[in-house]
mmCIF file of C-alpha atoms and ligand atoms in Angstrom:
data_model
loop_
_atom_site.group_PDB
_atom_site.id
_atom_site.type_symbol
_atom_site.label_atom_id
_atom_site.label_comp_id
_atom_site.label_asym_id
_atom_site.label_seq_id
_atom_site.Cartn_x
_atom_site.Cartn_y
_atom_site.Cartn_z
ATOM 1 C CA MET H 1 -0.115 0.006 -0.129
ATOM 2 C CA ILE H 2 1.447 3.801 -0.511
ATOM 3 C CA ARG H 3 2.420 5.196 2.662
ATOM 4 C CA GLU H 4 2.976 8.274 4.009
ATOM 5 C CA ILE H 5 6.622 10.075 2.980
ATOM 6 C CA ILE H 6 7.959 12.499 5.874
ATOM 7 C CA THR H 7 9.318 15.833 4.602
ATOM 8 C CA TYR H 8 12.270 17.816 5.439
ATOM 9 C CA PRO H 9 12.247 18.949 8.572
ATOM 10 C CA ASN H 10 11.225 15.905 9.915
ATOM 11 C CA LYS H 11 13.318 15.127 12.662
ATOM 12 C CA LEU H 12 12.697 11.235 11.788
ATOM 13 C CA LEU H 13 14.906 11.926 8.519
ATOM 14 C CA ARG H 14 17.912 12.506 11.017
ATOM 15 C CA THR H 15 17.867 9.173 12.151
ATOM 16 C CA LYS H 16 20.940 6.395 11.326
ATOM 17 C CA SER H 17 18.970 3.162 10.086
ATOM 18 C CA LYS H 18 19.808 0.125 11.354
ATOM 19 C CA ASP H 19 20.716 -3.286 9.366
ATOM 20 C CA VAL H 20 17.863 -5.917 8.197
ATOM 21 C CA GLU H 21 18.334 -8.917 9.960
ATOM 22 C CA ARG H 22 15.830 -11.212 8.807
ATOM 23 C CA PHE H 23 14.555 -11.471 4.939
ATOM 24 C CA ASP H 24 11.048 -12.615 6.074
ATOM 25 C CA SER H 25 7.793 -11.606 4.050
ATOM 26 C CA GLU H 26 7.396 -8.275 6.419
ATOM 27 C CA LEU H 27 10.851 -7.021 4.666
ATOM 28 C CA HIS H 28 8.996 -8.330 1.098
ATOM 29 C CA THR H 29 5.954 -6.356 1.824
ATOM 30 C CA LEU H 30 7.733 -3.036 2.902
ATOM 31 C CA LEU H 31 9.739 -3.396 -0.421
ATOM 32 C CA ASP H 32 6.534 -3.590 -2.302
ATOM 33 C CA ASP H 33 4.783 -0.746 -0.409
ATOM 34 C CA MET H 34 8.069 1.488 -0.683
ATOM 35 C CA TYR H 35 7.739 0.926 -4.755
ATOM 36 C CA GLU H 36 4.253 1.494 -4.873
ATOM 37 C CA THR H 37 5.096 5.172 -2.870
ATOM 38 C CA MET H 38 7.907 5.703 -4.978
ATOM 39 C CA ILE H 39 6.347 5.568 -7.965
ATOM 40 C CA ALA H 40 2.904 7.007 -7.045
ATOM 41 C CA SER H 41 4.824 10.244 -6.417
ATOM 42 C CA ASN H 42 7.038 9.941 -9.264
ATOM 43 C CA GLY H 43 10.316 9.029 -7.353
ATOM 44 C CA VAL H 44 13.677 7.404 -8.971
ATOM 45 C CA GLY H 45 14.866 6.460 -5.893
ATOM 46 C CA LEU H 46 13.395 6.214 -1.950
ATOM 47 C CA ALA H 47 15.309 5.022 1.253
ATOM 48 C CA ALA H 48 12.874 3.288 4.000
ATOM 49 C CA ILE H 49 13.289 6.134 6.484
ATOM 50 C CA GLN H 50 11.435 8.269 4.002
ATOM 51 C CA ILE H 51 8.645 6.517 5.038
ATOM 52 C CA ALA H 52 9.547 6.327 8.645
ATOM 53 C CA ILE H 53 10.983 3.122 8.815
ATOM 54 C CA PRO H 54 14.809 3.158 10.080
ATOM 55 C CA LEU H 55 15.791 0.117 8.420
ATOM 56 C CA ASN H 56 18.894 0.070 5.704
ATOM 57 C CA ILE H 57 16.926 -0.381 2.932
ATOM 58 C CA LEU H 58 16.605 1.625 -0.285
ATOM 59 C CA ILE H 59 15.176 1.276 -3.657
ATOM 60 C CA ILE H 60 16.037 2.388 -7.462
ATOM 61 C CA ASN H 61 14.153 2.297 -10.213
ATOM 62 C CA PRO H 62 16.335 4.299 -12.874
ATOM 63 C CA ILE H 63 14.810 5.650 -16.186
ATOM 64 C CA ASN H 64 15.737 3.917 -19.483
ATOM 65 C CA GLU H 65 17.090 5.374 -22.877
ATOM 66 C CA ASP H 66 13.324 5.282 -23.885
ATOM 67 C CA ASP H 67 12.600 7.344 -21.163
ATOM 68 C CA ILE H 68 10.962 4.491 -19.642
ATOM 69 C CA GLN H 69 10.508 3.646 -15.697
ATOM 70 C CA ASN H 70 10.637 -0.237 -16.359
ATOM 71 C CA LYS H 71 10.256 -2.200 -13.025
ATOM 72 C CA ASP H 72 12.467 -5.167 -14.324
ATOM 73 C CA ASP H 73 15.367 -2.130 -13.409
ATOM 74 C CA LEU H 74 14.151 -2.136 -10.605
ATOM 75 C CA ILE H 75 17.040 -2.334 -7.730
ATOM 76 C CA GLU H 76 16.151 -3.273 -3.854
ATOM 77 C CA ALA H 77 18.934 -2.598 -1.878
ATOM 78 C CA ILE H 78 19.095 -4.180 1.897
ATOM 79 C CA ASN H 79 22.423 -3.352 4.023
ATOM 80 C CA PRO H 80 23.901 -1.853 1.281
ATOM 81 C CA LYS H 81 27.599 -0.501 1.427
ATOM 82 C CA ILE H 82 29.751 1.036 -0.814
ATOM 83 C CA THR H 83 33.294 -0.593 -1.259
ATOM 84 C CA HIS H 84 35.162 1.848 -3.770
ATOM 85 C CA LYS H 85 34.285 5.363 -5.200
ATOM 86 C CA ASP H 86 35.990 7.744 -7.516
ATOM 87 C CA GLY H 87 35.915 10.510 -9.959
ATOM 88 C CA GLU H 88 33.713 13.408 -9.755
ATOM 89 C CA GLN H 89 30.436 14.808 -11.363
ATOM 90 C CA VAL H 90 27.866 17.403 -10.639
ATOM 91 C CA TYR H 91 23.986 16.391 -11.062
ATOM 92 C CA GLN H 92 21.141 18.467 -10.336
ATOM 93 C CA GLU H 93 19.004 16.250 -7.746
ATOM 94 C CA GLY H 94 15.754 16.454 -5.969
ATOM 95 C CA CYS H 95 14.368 14.532 -3.109
ATOM 96 C CA LEU H 96 10.808 13.361 -2.650
ATOM 97 C CA SER H 97 11.280 14.403 1.073
ATOM 98 C CA VAL H 98 12.123 18.061 -0.051
ATOM 99 C CA PRO H 99 9.419 18.313 -2.914
ATOM 100 C CA GLY H 100 10.201 20.686 -5.150
ATOM 101 C CA PHE H 101 13.341 21.796 -4.714
ATOM 102 C CA TYR H 102 16.483 20.969 -6.890
ATOM 103 C CA GLU H 103 19.767 21.592 -6.723
ATOM 104 C CA ASP H 104 23.377 20.927 -8.327
ATOM 105 C CA ILE H 105 25.140 18.360 -5.724
ATOM 106 C CA THR H 106 28.924 17.291 -6.644
ATOM 107 C CA ARG H 107 29.357 13.501 -5.668
ATOM 108 C CA ALA H 108 31.592 10.496 -7.146
ATOM 109 C CA LYS H 109 31.416 9.365 -10.639
ATOM 110 C CA HIS H 110 32.211 5.949 -10.329
ATOM 111 C CA ILE H 111 31.103 3.868 -7.276
ATOM 112 C CA ILE H 112 30.908 -0.021 -6.208
ATOM 113 C CA VAL H 113 28.293 -1.201 -4.004
ATOM 114 C CA GLU H 114 27.596 -4.282 -1.840
ATOM 115 C CA TYR H 115 24.301 -5.241 -0.834
ATOM 116 C CA TYR H 116 21.831 -8.203 -0.076
ATOM 117 C CA ASN H 117 18.735 -8.564 -2.617
ATOM 118 C CA ARG H 118 15.427 -9.427 -1.080
ATOM 119 C CA PHE H 119 15.908 -13.188 -0.620
ATOM 120 C CA GLY H 120 19.419 -12.686 1.344
ATOM 121 C CA GLU H 121 21.617 -13.192 -1.635
ATOM 122 C CA LYS H 122 24.215 -10.796 -1.489
ATOM 123 C CA GLN H 123 25.233 -8.544 -4.851
ATOM 124 C CA THR H 124 27.607 -6.368 -6.132
ATOM 125 C CA ILE H 125 27.033 -3.645 -8.488
ATOM 126 C CA GLU H 126 29.666 -1.265 -9.840
ATOM 127 C CA CYS H 127 28.010 1.921 -11.664
ATOM 128 C CA GLU H 128 28.609 5.313 -12.734
ATOM 129 C CA ASP H 129 26.797 8.519 -13.818
ATOM 130 C CA PHE H 130 22.792 8.694 -12.826
ATOM 131 C CA LEU H 131 22.948 5.183 -11.229
ATOM 132 C CA ALA H 132 26.053 6.273 -9.081
ATOM 133 C CA VAL H 133 24.021 9.493 -8.200
ATOM 134 C CA ALA H 134 21.266 7.918 -6.988
ATOM 135 C CA TRP H 135 23.143 4.827 -4.860
ATOM 136 C CA GLN H 136 24.797 7.673 -3.095
ATOM 137 C CA HIS H 137 21.808 9.859 -2.807
ATOM 138 C CA GLU H 138 19.746 7.041 -1.165
ATOM 139 C CA MET H 139 22.618 5.845 0.728
ATOM 140 C CA GLU H 140 23.071 9.060 2.924
ATOM 141 C CA HIS H 141 19.447 8.623 3.644
ATOM 142 C CA LEU H 142 20.735 5.573 5.769
ATOM 143 C CA GLU H 143 23.142 7.670 7.341
ATOM 144 C CA GLY H 144 20.583 10.307 8.658
ATOM 145 C CA HIS H 145 21.306 13.229 5.666
ATOM 146 C CA VAL H 146 19.089 14.767 3.285
ATOM 147 C CA PHE H 147 21.169 15.983 -0.072
ATOM 148 C CA ILE H 148 20.374 19.487 0.637
ATOM 149 C CA GLU H 149 23.024 19.104 3.621
ATOM 150 C CA ASN H 150 26.113 19.138 0.804
ATOM 151 C CA LEU H 151 24.827 22.470 -0.287
ATOM 152 C CA SER H 152 27.263 25.654 0.150
ATOM 153 C CA PHE H 153 26.732 27.953 3.062
ATOM 154 C CA THR H 154 25.009 30.365 0.847
ATOM 155 C CA LYS H 155 22.985 28.051 -1.211
ATOM 156 C CA ARG H 156 21.668 26.099 1.901
ATOM 157 C CA GLN H 157 20.551 30.099 3.278
ATOM 158 C CA LYS H 158 18.513 30.337 -0.226
ATOM 159 C CA PHE H 159 16.859 27.007 0.382
ATOM 160 C CA GLU H 160 15.956 27.561 3.964
ATOM 161 C CA LYS H 161 14.504 31.134 2.863
ATOM 162 C CA GLU H 162 12.628 29.480 -0.112
ATOM 163 C CA TRP H 163 11.456 26.745 2.104
ATOM 164 C CA LYS H 164 10.149 28.960 4.781
ATOM 165 C CA ASN H 165 8.110 30.907 1.966
ATOM 166 C CA LYS H 166 7.029 27.571 0.753
ATOM 167 C CA ILE H 167 5.500 26.549 3.822
ATOM 168 C CA LYS H 168 4.035 30.060 5.010
ATOM 169 C CA SER H 169 2.147 30.032 1.709
ATOM 170 C CA LYS H 170 0.701 26.578 1.861
ATOM 171 C CA LYS H 171 -0.393 27.553 5.008
HETATM 172 C C1 Y12 G 1 6.953 18.747 -6.728
HETATM 173 C C2 Y12 G 1 7.818 17.302 -6.491
HETATM 174 O O1 Y12 G 1 7.745 16.796 -5.652
HETATM 175 O O2 Y12 G 1 8.670 17.316 -7.301
HETATM 176 C C3 Y12 G 1 9.225 16.555 -7.202
HETATM 177 C C4 Y12 G 1 10.560 16.453 -6.490
HETATM 178 C C5 Y12 G 1 11.484 15.003 -6.291
HETATM 179 C C6 Y12 G 1 11.231 13.754 -7.002
HETATM 180 C C7 Y12 G 1 11.902 12.717 -6.998
HETATM 181 C C8 Y12 G 1 12.965 12.753 -6.579
HETATM 182 C C9 Y12 G 1 14.153 11.332 -6.621
HETATM 183 O O3 Y12 G 1 13.284 10.309 -7.111
HETATM 184 N N1 Y12 G 1 15.057 11.548 -6.073
HETATM 185 C C10 Y12 G 1 15.877 10.085 -5.889
HETATM 186 C C11 Y12 G 1 17.119 10.600 -5.800
HETATM 187 C C12 Y12 G 1 18.040 11.012 -7.002
HETATM 188 C C13 Y12 G 1 18.270 12.015 -7.205
HETATM 189 C C14 Y12 G 1 18.915 12.321 -8.561
HETATM 190 C C15 Y12 G 1 19.160 11.795 -9.460
HETATM 191 C C16 Y12 G 1 19.191 10.204 -8.897
HETATM 192 C C17 Y12 G 1 18.391 9.949 -7.949
HETATM 193 C C18 Y12 G 1 9.633 13.659 -7.693
HETATM 194 C C19 Y12 G 1 9.123 14.809 -7.654
HETATM 195 O O4 Y12 G 1 7.454 15.326 -8.308
HETATM 196 C C20 Y12 G 1 7.463 15.584 -9.626
HETATM 197 C C21 Y12 G 1 6.415 15.197 -9.941
HETATM 198 O O5 Y12 G 1 8.755 15.707 -10.347
HETATM 199 CO CO1 CO G 2 16.166 11.679 -1.221
#
């Protein structure tokens, strides 16, 4: 089912998530709910903490070259660890927990990640460019960070001002 996505500055987003211990049907339901929730909000990536579950789980469903978000390309990662990163790239990121705000963020260009799939099988993925951005963005959520924390002081001030006006205009 579709769950509520918590948004900045909800304190829960600052939680450091814990490793998954059991690869059971409860985990599978959570993964299915994360997928439904992400797709319903036009997202390409989601970490469990964004639906208030402090577990090291993230999903990424990249859009392919034909501009289709194919479920065949869905990545479900449990207890992921980045084992290697190098290079540098800038990408304009957005986040379902910071709706409507986009900013250029610098991250590693190429990474290697080890993680477990929904059946507890160990996987290793090597990726770069967009997929590397998505992985690093979602992995930051597991550490209790949101992408705007990478902004320079001045850009962060600009964001906070915009965000306050946005929330005021909503009320
Ligand atoms: C108003 C609003 O909510 O705008 C959005 C903001 C973010 C998003 C999705 C962001 C997202 O999936 N981020 C995952 C992390 C990521 C960032 C950059 C590149 C790879 C992976 C969707 C939005 O909704 C629409 C309709 O575009
Ligand atoms: Co995000």
